[in-house]
Coordinates of C-alpha atoms and ligand atoms in Angstrom, one line a residue:
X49 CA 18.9 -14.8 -2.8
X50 CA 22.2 -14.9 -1.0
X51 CA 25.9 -14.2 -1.5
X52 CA 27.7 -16.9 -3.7
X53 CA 30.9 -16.3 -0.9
X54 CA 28.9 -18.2 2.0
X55 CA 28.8 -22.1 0.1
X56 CA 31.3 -23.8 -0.8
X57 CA 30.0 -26.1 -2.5
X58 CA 26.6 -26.7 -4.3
X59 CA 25.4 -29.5 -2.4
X60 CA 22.5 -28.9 -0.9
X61 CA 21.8 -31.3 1.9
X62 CA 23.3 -29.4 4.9
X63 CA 21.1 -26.2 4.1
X64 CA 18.0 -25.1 5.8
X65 CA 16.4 -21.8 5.1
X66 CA 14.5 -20.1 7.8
X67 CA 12.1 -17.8 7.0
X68 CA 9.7 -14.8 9.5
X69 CA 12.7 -15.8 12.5
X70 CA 13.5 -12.2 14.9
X71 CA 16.0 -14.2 16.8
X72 CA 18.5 -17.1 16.2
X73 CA 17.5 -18.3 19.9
X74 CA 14.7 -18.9 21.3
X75 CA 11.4 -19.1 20.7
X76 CA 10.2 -17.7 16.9
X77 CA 6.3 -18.4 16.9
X78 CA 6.3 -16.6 13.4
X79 CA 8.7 -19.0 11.8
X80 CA 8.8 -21.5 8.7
X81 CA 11.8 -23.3 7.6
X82 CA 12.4 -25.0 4.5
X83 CA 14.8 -27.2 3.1
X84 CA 16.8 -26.3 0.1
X85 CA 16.1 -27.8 -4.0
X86 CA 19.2 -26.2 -5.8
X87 CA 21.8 -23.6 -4.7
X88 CA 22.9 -22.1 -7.9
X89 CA 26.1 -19.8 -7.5
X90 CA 26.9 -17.1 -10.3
X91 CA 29.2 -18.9 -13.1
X92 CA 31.4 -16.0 -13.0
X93 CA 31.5 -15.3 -8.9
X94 CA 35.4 -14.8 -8.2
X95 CA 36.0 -15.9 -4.9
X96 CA 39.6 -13.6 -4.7
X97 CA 38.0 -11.0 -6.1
X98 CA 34.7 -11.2 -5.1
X99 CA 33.1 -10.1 -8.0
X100 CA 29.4 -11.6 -8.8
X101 CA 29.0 -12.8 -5.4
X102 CA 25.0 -13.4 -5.7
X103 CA 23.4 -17.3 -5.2
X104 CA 19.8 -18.4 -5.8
X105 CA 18.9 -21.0 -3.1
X106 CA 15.7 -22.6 -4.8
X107 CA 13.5 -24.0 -1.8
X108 CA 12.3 -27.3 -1.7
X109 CA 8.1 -26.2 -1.4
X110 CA 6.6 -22.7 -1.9
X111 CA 7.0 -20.6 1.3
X112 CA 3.6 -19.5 2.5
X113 CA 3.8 -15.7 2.7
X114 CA 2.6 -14.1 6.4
X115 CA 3.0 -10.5 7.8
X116 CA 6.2 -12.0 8.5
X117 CA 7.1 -13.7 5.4
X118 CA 7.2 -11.5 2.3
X119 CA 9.4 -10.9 -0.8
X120 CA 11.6 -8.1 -0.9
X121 CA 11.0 -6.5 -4.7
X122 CA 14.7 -6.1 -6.4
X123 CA 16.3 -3.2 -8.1
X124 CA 15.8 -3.4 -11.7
X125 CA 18.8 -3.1 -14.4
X126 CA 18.0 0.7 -14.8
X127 CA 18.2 1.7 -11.2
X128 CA 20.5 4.4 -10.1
X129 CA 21.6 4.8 -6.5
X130 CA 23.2 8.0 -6.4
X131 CA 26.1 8.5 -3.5
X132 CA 24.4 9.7 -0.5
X133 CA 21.0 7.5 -1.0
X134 CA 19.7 6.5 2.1
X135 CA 19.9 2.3 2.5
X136 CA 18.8 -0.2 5.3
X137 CA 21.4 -3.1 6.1
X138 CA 19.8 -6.2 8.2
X139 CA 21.4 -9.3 9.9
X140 CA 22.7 -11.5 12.8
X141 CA 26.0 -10.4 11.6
X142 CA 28.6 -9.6 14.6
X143 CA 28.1 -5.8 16.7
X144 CA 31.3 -4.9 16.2
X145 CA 34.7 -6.6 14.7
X146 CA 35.4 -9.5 16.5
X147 CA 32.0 -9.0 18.6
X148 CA 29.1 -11.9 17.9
X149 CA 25.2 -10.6 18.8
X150 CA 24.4 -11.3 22.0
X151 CA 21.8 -13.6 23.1
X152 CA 18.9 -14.1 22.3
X153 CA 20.7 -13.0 18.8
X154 CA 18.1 -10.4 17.7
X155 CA 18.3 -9.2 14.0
X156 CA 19.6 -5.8 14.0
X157 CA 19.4 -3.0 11.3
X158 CA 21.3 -0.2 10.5
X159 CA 21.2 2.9 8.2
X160 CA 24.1 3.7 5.8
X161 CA 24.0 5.8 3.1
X162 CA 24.8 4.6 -0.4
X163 CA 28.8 5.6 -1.2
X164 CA 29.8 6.5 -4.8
X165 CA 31.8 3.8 -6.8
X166 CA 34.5 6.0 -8.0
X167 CA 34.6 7.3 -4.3
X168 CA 34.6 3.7 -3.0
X169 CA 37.4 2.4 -5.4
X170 CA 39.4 5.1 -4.3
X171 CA 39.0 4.7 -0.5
X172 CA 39.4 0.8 -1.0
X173 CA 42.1 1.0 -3.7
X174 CA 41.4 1.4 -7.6
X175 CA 40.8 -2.1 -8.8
X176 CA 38.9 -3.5 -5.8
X177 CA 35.0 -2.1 -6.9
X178 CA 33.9 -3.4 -9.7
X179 CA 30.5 -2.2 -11.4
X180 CA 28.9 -5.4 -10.0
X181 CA 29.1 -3.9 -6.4
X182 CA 27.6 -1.3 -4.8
X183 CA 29.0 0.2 -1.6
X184 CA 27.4 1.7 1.3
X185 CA 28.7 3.6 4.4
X186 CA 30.2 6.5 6.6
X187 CA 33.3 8.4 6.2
X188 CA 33.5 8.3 9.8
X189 CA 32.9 5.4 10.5
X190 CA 30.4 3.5 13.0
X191 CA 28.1 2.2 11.0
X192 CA 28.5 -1.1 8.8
X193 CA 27.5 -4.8 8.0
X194 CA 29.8 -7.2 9.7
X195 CA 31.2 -10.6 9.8
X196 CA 27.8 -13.2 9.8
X197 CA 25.8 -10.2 7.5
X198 CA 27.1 -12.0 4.6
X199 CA 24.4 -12.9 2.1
X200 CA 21.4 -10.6 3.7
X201 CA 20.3 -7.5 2.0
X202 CA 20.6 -4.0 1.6
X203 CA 17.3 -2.7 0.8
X204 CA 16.3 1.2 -0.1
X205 CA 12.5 2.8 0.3
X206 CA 10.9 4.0 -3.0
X207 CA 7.4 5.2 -1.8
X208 CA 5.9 2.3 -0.2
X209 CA 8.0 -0.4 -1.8
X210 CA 11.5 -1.7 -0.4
X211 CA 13.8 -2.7 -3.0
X212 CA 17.2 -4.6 -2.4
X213 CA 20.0 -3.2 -4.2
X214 CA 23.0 -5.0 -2.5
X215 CA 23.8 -8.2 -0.9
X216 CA 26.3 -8.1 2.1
X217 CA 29.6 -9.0 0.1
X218 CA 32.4 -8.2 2.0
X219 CA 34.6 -4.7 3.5
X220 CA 37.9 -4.3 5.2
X221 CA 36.9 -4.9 8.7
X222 CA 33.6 -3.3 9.9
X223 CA 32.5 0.0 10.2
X224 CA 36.0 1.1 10.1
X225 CA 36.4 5.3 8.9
X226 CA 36.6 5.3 5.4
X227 CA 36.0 1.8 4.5
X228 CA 32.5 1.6 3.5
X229 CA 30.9 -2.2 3.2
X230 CA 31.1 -3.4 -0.1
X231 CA 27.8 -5.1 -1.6
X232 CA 26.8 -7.6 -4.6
X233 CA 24.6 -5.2 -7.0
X234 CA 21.7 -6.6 -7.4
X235 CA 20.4 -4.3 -10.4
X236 CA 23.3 -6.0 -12.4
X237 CA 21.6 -9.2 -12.0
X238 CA 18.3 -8.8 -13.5
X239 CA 18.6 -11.2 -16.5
X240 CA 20.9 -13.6 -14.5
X241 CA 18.0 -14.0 -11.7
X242 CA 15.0 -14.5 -14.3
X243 CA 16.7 -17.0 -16.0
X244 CA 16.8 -19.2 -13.2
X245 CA 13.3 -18.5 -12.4
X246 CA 10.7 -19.8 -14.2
X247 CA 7.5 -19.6 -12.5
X248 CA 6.5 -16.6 -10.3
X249 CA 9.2 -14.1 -11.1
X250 CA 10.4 -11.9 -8.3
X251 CA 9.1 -8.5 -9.2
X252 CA 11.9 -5.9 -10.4
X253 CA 11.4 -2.0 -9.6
X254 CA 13.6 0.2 -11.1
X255 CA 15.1 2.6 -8.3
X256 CA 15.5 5.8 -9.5
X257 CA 17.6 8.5 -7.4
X258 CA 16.6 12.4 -8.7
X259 CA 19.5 14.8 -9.3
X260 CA 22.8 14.4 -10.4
X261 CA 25.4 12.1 -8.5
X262 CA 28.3 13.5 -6.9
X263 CA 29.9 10.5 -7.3
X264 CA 29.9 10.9 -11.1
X265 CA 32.8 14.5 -10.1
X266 CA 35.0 12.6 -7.5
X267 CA 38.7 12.5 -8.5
X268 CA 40.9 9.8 -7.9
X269 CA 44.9 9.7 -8.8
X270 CA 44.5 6.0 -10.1
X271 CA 41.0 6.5 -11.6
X272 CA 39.9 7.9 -15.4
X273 CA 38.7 11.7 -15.3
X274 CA 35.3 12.2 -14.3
X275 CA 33.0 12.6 -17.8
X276 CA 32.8 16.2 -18.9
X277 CA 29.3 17.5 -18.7
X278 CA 28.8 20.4 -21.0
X279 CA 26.9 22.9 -18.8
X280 CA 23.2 23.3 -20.7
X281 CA 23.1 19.8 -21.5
X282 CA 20.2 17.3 -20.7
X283 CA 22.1 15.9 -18.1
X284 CA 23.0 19.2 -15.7
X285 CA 19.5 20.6 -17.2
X286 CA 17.6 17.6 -15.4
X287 CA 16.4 19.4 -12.4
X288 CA 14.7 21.9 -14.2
X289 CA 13.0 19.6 -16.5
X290 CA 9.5 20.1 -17.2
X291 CA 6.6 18.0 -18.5
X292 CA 8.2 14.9 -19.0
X293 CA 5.8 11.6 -17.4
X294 CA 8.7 9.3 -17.1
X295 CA 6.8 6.5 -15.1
X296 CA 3.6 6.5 -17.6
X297 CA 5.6 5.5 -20.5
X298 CA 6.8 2.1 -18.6
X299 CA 4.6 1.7 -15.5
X300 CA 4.2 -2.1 -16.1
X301 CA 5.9 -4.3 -18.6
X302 CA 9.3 -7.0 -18.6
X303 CA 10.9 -4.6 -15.8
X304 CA 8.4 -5.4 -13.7
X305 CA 5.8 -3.4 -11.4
X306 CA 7.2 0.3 -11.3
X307 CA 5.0 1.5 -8.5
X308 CA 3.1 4.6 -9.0
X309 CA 3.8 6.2 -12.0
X310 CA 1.1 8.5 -12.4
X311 CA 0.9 12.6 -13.6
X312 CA 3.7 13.9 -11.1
X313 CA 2.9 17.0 -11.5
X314 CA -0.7 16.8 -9.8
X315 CA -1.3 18.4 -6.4
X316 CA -3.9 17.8 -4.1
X317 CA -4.7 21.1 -2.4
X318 CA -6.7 20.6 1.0
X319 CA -7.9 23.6 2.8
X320 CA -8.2 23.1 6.7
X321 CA -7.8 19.4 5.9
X322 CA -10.7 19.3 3.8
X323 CA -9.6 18.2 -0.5
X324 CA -10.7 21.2 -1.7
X325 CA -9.3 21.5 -5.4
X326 CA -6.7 20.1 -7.6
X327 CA -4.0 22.4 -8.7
X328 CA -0.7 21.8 -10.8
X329 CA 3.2 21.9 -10.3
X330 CA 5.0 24.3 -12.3
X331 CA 8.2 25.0 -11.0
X332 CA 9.3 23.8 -7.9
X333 CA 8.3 26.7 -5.9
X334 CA 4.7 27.2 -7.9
X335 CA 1.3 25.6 -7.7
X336 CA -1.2 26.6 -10.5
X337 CA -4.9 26.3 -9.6
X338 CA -8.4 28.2 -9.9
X339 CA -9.4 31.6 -8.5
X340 CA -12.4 29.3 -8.2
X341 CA -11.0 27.6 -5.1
X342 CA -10.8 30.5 -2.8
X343 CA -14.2 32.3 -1.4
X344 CA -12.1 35.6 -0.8
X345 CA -9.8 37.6 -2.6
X346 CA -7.8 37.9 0.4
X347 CA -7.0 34.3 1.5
X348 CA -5.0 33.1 4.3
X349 CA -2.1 31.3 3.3
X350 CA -2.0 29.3 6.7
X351 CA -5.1 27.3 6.0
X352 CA -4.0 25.5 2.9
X353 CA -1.7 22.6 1.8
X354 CA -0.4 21.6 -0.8
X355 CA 0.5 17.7 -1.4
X356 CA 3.0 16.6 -4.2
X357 CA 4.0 13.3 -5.9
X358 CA 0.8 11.3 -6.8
X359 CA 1.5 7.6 -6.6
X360 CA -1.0 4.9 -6.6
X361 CA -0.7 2.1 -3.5
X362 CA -3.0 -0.8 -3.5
X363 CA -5.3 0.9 -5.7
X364 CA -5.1 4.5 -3.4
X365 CA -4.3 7.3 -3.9
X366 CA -1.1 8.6 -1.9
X367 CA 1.4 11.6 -1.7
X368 CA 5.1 11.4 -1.6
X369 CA 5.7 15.0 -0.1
X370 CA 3.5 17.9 1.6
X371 CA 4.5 21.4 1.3
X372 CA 2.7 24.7 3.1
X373 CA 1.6 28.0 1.3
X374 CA 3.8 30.9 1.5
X375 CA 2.0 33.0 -0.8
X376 CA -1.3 33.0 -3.0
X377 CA -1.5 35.6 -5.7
X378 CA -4.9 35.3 -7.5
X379 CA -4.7 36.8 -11.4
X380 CA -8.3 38.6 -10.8
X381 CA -11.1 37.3 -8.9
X382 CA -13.6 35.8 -11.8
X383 CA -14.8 32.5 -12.8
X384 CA -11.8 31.9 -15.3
X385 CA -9.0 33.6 -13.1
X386 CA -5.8 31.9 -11.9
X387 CA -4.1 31.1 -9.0
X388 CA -0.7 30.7 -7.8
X389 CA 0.6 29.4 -4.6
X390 CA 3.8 29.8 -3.8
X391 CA 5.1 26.7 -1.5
X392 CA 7.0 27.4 1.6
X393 CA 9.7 25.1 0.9
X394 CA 10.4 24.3 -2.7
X395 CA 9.4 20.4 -3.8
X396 CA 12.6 18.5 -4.5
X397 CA 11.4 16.9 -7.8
X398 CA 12.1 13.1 -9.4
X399 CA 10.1 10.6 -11.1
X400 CA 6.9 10.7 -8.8
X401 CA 7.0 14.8 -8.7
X402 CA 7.7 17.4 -11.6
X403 CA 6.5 20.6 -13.1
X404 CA 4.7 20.6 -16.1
X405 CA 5.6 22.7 -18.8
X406 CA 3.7 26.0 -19.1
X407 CA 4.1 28.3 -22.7
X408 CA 4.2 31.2 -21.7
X409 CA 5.9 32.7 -24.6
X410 CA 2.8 31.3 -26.6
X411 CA 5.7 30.0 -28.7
X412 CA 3.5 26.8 -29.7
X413 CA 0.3 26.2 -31.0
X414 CA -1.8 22.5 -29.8
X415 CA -3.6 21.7 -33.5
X416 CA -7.2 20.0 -33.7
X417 CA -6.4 16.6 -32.7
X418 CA -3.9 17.1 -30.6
X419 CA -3.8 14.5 -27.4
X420 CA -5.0 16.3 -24.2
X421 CA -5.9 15.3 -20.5
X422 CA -7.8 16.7 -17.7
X423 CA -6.5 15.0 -14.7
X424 CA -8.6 15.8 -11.1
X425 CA -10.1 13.6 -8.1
X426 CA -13.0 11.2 -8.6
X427 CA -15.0 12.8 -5.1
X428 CA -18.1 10.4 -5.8
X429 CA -21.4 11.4 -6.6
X430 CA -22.9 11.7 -3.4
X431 CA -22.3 14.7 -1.7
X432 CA -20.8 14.4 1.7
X433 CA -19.0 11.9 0.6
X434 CA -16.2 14.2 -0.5
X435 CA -12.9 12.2 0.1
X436 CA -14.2 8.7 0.3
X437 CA -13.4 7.8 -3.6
X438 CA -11.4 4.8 -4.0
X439 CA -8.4 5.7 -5.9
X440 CA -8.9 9.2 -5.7
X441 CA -7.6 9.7 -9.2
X442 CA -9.8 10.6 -12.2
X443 CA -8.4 11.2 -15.6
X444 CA -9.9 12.0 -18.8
X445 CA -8.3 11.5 -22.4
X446 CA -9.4 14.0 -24.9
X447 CA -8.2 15.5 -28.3
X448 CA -8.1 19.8 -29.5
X449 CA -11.6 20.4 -31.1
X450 CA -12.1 23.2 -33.9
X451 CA -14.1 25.6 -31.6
X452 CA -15.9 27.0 -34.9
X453 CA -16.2 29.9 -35.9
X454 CA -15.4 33.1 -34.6
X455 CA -13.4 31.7 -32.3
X456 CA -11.2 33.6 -29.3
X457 CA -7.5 32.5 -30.0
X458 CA -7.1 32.7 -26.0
X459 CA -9.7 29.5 -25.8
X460 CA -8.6 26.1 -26.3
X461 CA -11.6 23.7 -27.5
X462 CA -11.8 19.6 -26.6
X463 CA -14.4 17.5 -27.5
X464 CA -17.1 17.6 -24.6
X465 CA -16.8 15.9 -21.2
X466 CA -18.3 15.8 -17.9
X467 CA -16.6 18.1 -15.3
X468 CA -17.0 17.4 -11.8
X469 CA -16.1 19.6 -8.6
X470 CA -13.4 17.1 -7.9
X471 CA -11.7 18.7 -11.2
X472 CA -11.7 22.0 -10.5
X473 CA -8.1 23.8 -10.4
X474 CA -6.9 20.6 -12.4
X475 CA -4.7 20.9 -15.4
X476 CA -6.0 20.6 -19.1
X477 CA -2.7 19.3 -20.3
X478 CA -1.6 18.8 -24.0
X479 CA 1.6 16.9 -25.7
X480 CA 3.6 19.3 -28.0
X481 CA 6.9 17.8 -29.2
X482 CA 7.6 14.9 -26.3
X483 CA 6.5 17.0 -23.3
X484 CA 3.2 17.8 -21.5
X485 CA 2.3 21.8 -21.4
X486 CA -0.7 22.8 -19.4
X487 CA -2.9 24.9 -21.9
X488 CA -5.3 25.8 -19.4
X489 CA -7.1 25.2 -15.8
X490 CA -10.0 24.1 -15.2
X491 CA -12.6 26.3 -13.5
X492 CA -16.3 24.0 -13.2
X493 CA -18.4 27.2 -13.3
X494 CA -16.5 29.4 -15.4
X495 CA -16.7 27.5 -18.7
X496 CA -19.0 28.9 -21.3
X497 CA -20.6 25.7 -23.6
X498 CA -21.1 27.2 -26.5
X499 CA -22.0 24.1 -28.3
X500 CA -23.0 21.0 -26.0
X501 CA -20.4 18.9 -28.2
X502 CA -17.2 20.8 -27.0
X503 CA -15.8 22.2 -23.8
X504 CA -14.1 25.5 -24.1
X505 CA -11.2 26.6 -21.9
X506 CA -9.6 30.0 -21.1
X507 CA -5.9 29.3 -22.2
X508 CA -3.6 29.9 -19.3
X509 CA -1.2 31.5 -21.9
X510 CA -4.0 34.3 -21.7
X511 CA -2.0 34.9 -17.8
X512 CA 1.7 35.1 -19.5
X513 CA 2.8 38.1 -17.9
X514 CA 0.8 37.3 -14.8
X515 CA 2.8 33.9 -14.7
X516 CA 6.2 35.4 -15.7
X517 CA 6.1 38.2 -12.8
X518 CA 5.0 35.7 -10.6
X519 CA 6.8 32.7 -10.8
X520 CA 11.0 33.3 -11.2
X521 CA 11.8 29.4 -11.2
X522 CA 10.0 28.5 -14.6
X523 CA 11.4 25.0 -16.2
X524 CA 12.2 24.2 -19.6
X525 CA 11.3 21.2 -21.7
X526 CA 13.7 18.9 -22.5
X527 CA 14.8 18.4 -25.7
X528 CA 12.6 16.4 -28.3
X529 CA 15.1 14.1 -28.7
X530 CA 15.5 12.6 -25.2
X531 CA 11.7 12.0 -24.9
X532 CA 10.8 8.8 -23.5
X533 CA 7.0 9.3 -23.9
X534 CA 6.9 7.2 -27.0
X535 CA 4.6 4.7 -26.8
X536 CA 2.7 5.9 -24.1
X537 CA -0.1 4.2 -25.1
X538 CA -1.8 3.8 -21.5
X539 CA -4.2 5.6 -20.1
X540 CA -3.1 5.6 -16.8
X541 CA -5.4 7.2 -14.8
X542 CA -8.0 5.3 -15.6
X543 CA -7.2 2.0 -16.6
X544 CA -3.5 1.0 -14.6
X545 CA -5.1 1.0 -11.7
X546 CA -6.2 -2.0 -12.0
X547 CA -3.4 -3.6 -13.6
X548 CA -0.9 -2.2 -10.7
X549 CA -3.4 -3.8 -8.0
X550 CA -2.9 -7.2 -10.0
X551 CA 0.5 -7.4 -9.8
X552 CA 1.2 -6.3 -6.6
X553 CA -1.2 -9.6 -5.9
X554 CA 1.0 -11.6 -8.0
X555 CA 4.4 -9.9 -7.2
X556 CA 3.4 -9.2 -3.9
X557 CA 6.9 -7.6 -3.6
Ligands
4AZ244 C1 31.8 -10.8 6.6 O1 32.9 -11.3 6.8 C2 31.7 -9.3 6.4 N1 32.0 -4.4 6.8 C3 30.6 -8.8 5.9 C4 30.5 -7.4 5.7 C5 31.6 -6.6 6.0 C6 32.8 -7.2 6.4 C7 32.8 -8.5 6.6 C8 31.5 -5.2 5.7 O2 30.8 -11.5 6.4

């Protein structure tokens, strides 16, 4: 993929493509050139405008891929890349305006945030941006593609995955103050790119930037007024979302490979470095666990952490984000007792970290039938062998049993399963009008099996005005409406992980 700007014709016989190069002189022991099939440039790329300035070169042979020849994966159609997102620029371009690289004409990156496109059309004058171009830069200045960057990407880190979102286009000078460099957006492109593509697809991620963009405010005198945002509303409501597993609903599908994508609100909670229980997000300064997982009632704060933001690489399980204990307030000190940790540094939530919901208010009741998970860590059968599990994840799909008679309305009921220590502190979490509520933790001891058919929770409603005094930050579901867990028909846990290792094979963006 390259930028329709740099051929000026279609004719293919004076192209080479070189592929794993570090310098344009010199010796490259890593490289592989190829010659080129077909340049195809967009139908509508305006060369006075610059608008659609993408190419597909098709090569002549499949590239074999090395540590040093790899796809890039490519920012889906739904990607956002809110002002301010950090991006990577690469290329032989020139140092400065006017300045070619130096020998031996090593490629050089730089690091530019991602700049608004209201923001940008005003800086470069209302007209110039279209929605097919992203921009990325300083205010001040000092930092930029150049003159020779043309056609090389602009590529942002989701996890473990790069994704390009821009192709160096073009920018009044370089690095100029308040001329950011103006890219081709690559999310637009989506359908355009698979069409010409018939056999091994590049793999699409949608990018997904958390919070509101500021961009979205910035005035302009030649530009429309920003869109009003009632205050309340989904949209200014979104960081205090709850319970709403956005990546299971579409992990894998036509989009592509959407890495991770697992329950983001499970922790991992290691004491001294050692996994010691799982434990749940509910606010973005709370952790809910088990009393179970601390052998005092007096613990010290210092020897625990807390990692965030599950995410599944290669079949592993990783964390986005690690956060320290400020405080741990057990609820009593007894087999089915809760715990809250209180994070030294609240968790800046997205897609791949969120709180669940919690109901408190016991406003709503989870009917027989109703679908539940316990989510915890798969720590092997073997003891000693504690964190050696492969993906690290365990999940279990389950459904609201009738507990019988003479029932205790703080219990919840499920049909039986097999708890392991790896569980313990883990959520059981039910679906209740689009979003995911935690209706109880899960304690391995403390659980009394009445009947060997069911498993009996104490409900954490049962804590309500523990949880309330405790924990000031408490989200809010969503509205039913804007629920996008329809069709979640995966189980994730279990199953994807297999699925996720296939395609990154296939992919292998
Ligand atoms: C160019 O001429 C060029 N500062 C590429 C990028 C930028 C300017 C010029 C952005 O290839």
């Amino acid at each position: 993929m390259s930028a329709a700007h740099c051929f000026s014709s279609v004719s293919t016989s004076r192209w080479r493509v070189s592929l794993g190069r570090q310098n344009l002189e010199g010796s490259n022991p890593n490289e592989e050139s190829s010659t080129v099939a077909e340049i195809v440039l967009h139908p509508a790329y305006d060369s006075v405008t610059s608008n659609n300035d993408i190419a597909l070169l098709r090569l002549s042979s499949p590239v074999q891929f090395t540590d040093y020849i790899r796809p890039v994966c490519l920012a889906a159609g739904d990607s956002v890349f809110n002002s301010g997102t950090d991006s990577w620029v690469t290329g032989w371009g020139a140092v400065q305006e006017g300045e070619p690289l130096p020998f031996p004409e090593t490629l050089q990156e730089v690091e530019v945030p991602v700049l608004g496109n209201r923001q940008c059309n005003c800086l470069n004058g209302v007209g110039t941006i279209t929605d097919n171009m992203i921009c990325a830069g300083l205010l001040a200045g000092g930092k930029d593609s150049c003159q020779g960057d043309s056609g090389g990407p602009m590529v942002n880190q989701q996890g473990s995955v790069w994704v390009q979102s821009g192709i160096v286009s073009f920018g009044y000078g370089c690095a100029r103050p308040n001329l950011p460099g103006v890219y081709a957006r690559v999310s637009n492109y989506q359908s355009w790119i698979n069409s010409h593509i018939k056999s091994d697809k590049p793999g699409f991620v949608q990018f997904s930037s958390s919070g509101l963009d500021a961009d979205n405010s910035y005035t302009c005198p030649g530009l429309p007024p920003p869109p009003v945002t009632a205050p309340g509303s989904i949209e200014s409501a979104k960081s205090s979302v709850c319970g709403k597993a956005s990546m299971n609903s579409h992990a894998a599908g036509d989009r592509g490979l959407v890495p991770g994508g697992i329950w983001p609100w499970m922790v991992s909670l290691y004491k001294n470095g050692v996994y010691t229980c799982g434990g749940t997000l509910i606010s973005k300064n709370f952790v809910l666990t088990s009393a179970q997982c601390f052998s005092t009632s007096n613990p010290d704060e210092r020897e625990w952490r807390v990692l965030l933001g599950p995410r599944l690489v290669n079949g592993t399980e990783e964390f986005v984000m690690t956060r320290g204990v400020k405080r741990i307030k057990l609820s009593g000190f007894m087999s089915s007792n809760i715990a809250l940790l209180k994070l030294t540094k609240r968790a800046s939530t997205g897609h791949f970290i969120q709180p669940v919901c919690m109901d408190i208010s016991k406003a709503r009741s989870f009917p027989v039938g109703t679908r539940c998970w316990v989510a915890g860590r798969d720590m092997g059968s073997r003891s000693g062998e504690t964190h050696k599990a492969d993906s690290g994840l365990r999940g279990i799909e389950t459904q609201v049993a009738s507990c019988g008679t003479g029932s205790d309305p703080d219990n919840i009921c499920t049909y039986a399963m097999n708890l392991q220590k790896g569980d313990q502190g883990g959520p059981l979490f039910c679906k209740s009008d689009s979003s995911w509520f935690q209706v109880a933790v899960v304690s391995t001891s403390g659980n009394k099996s009445v009947r060997s058919d069911l498993q009996v929770f104490a409900k954490a409603s049962r804590f309500s005005s523990f949880l309330k005094e405790t924990v000031d930050d408490m989200p809010s579901p969503a509205a039913a409406a804007t629920g996008n867990a329809a069709g979640f028909s995966i189980s994730l846990l279990l199953c994807l992980a297999v699925p996720i290792i296939s395609l990154f094979l296939v992919s292998g963006c």
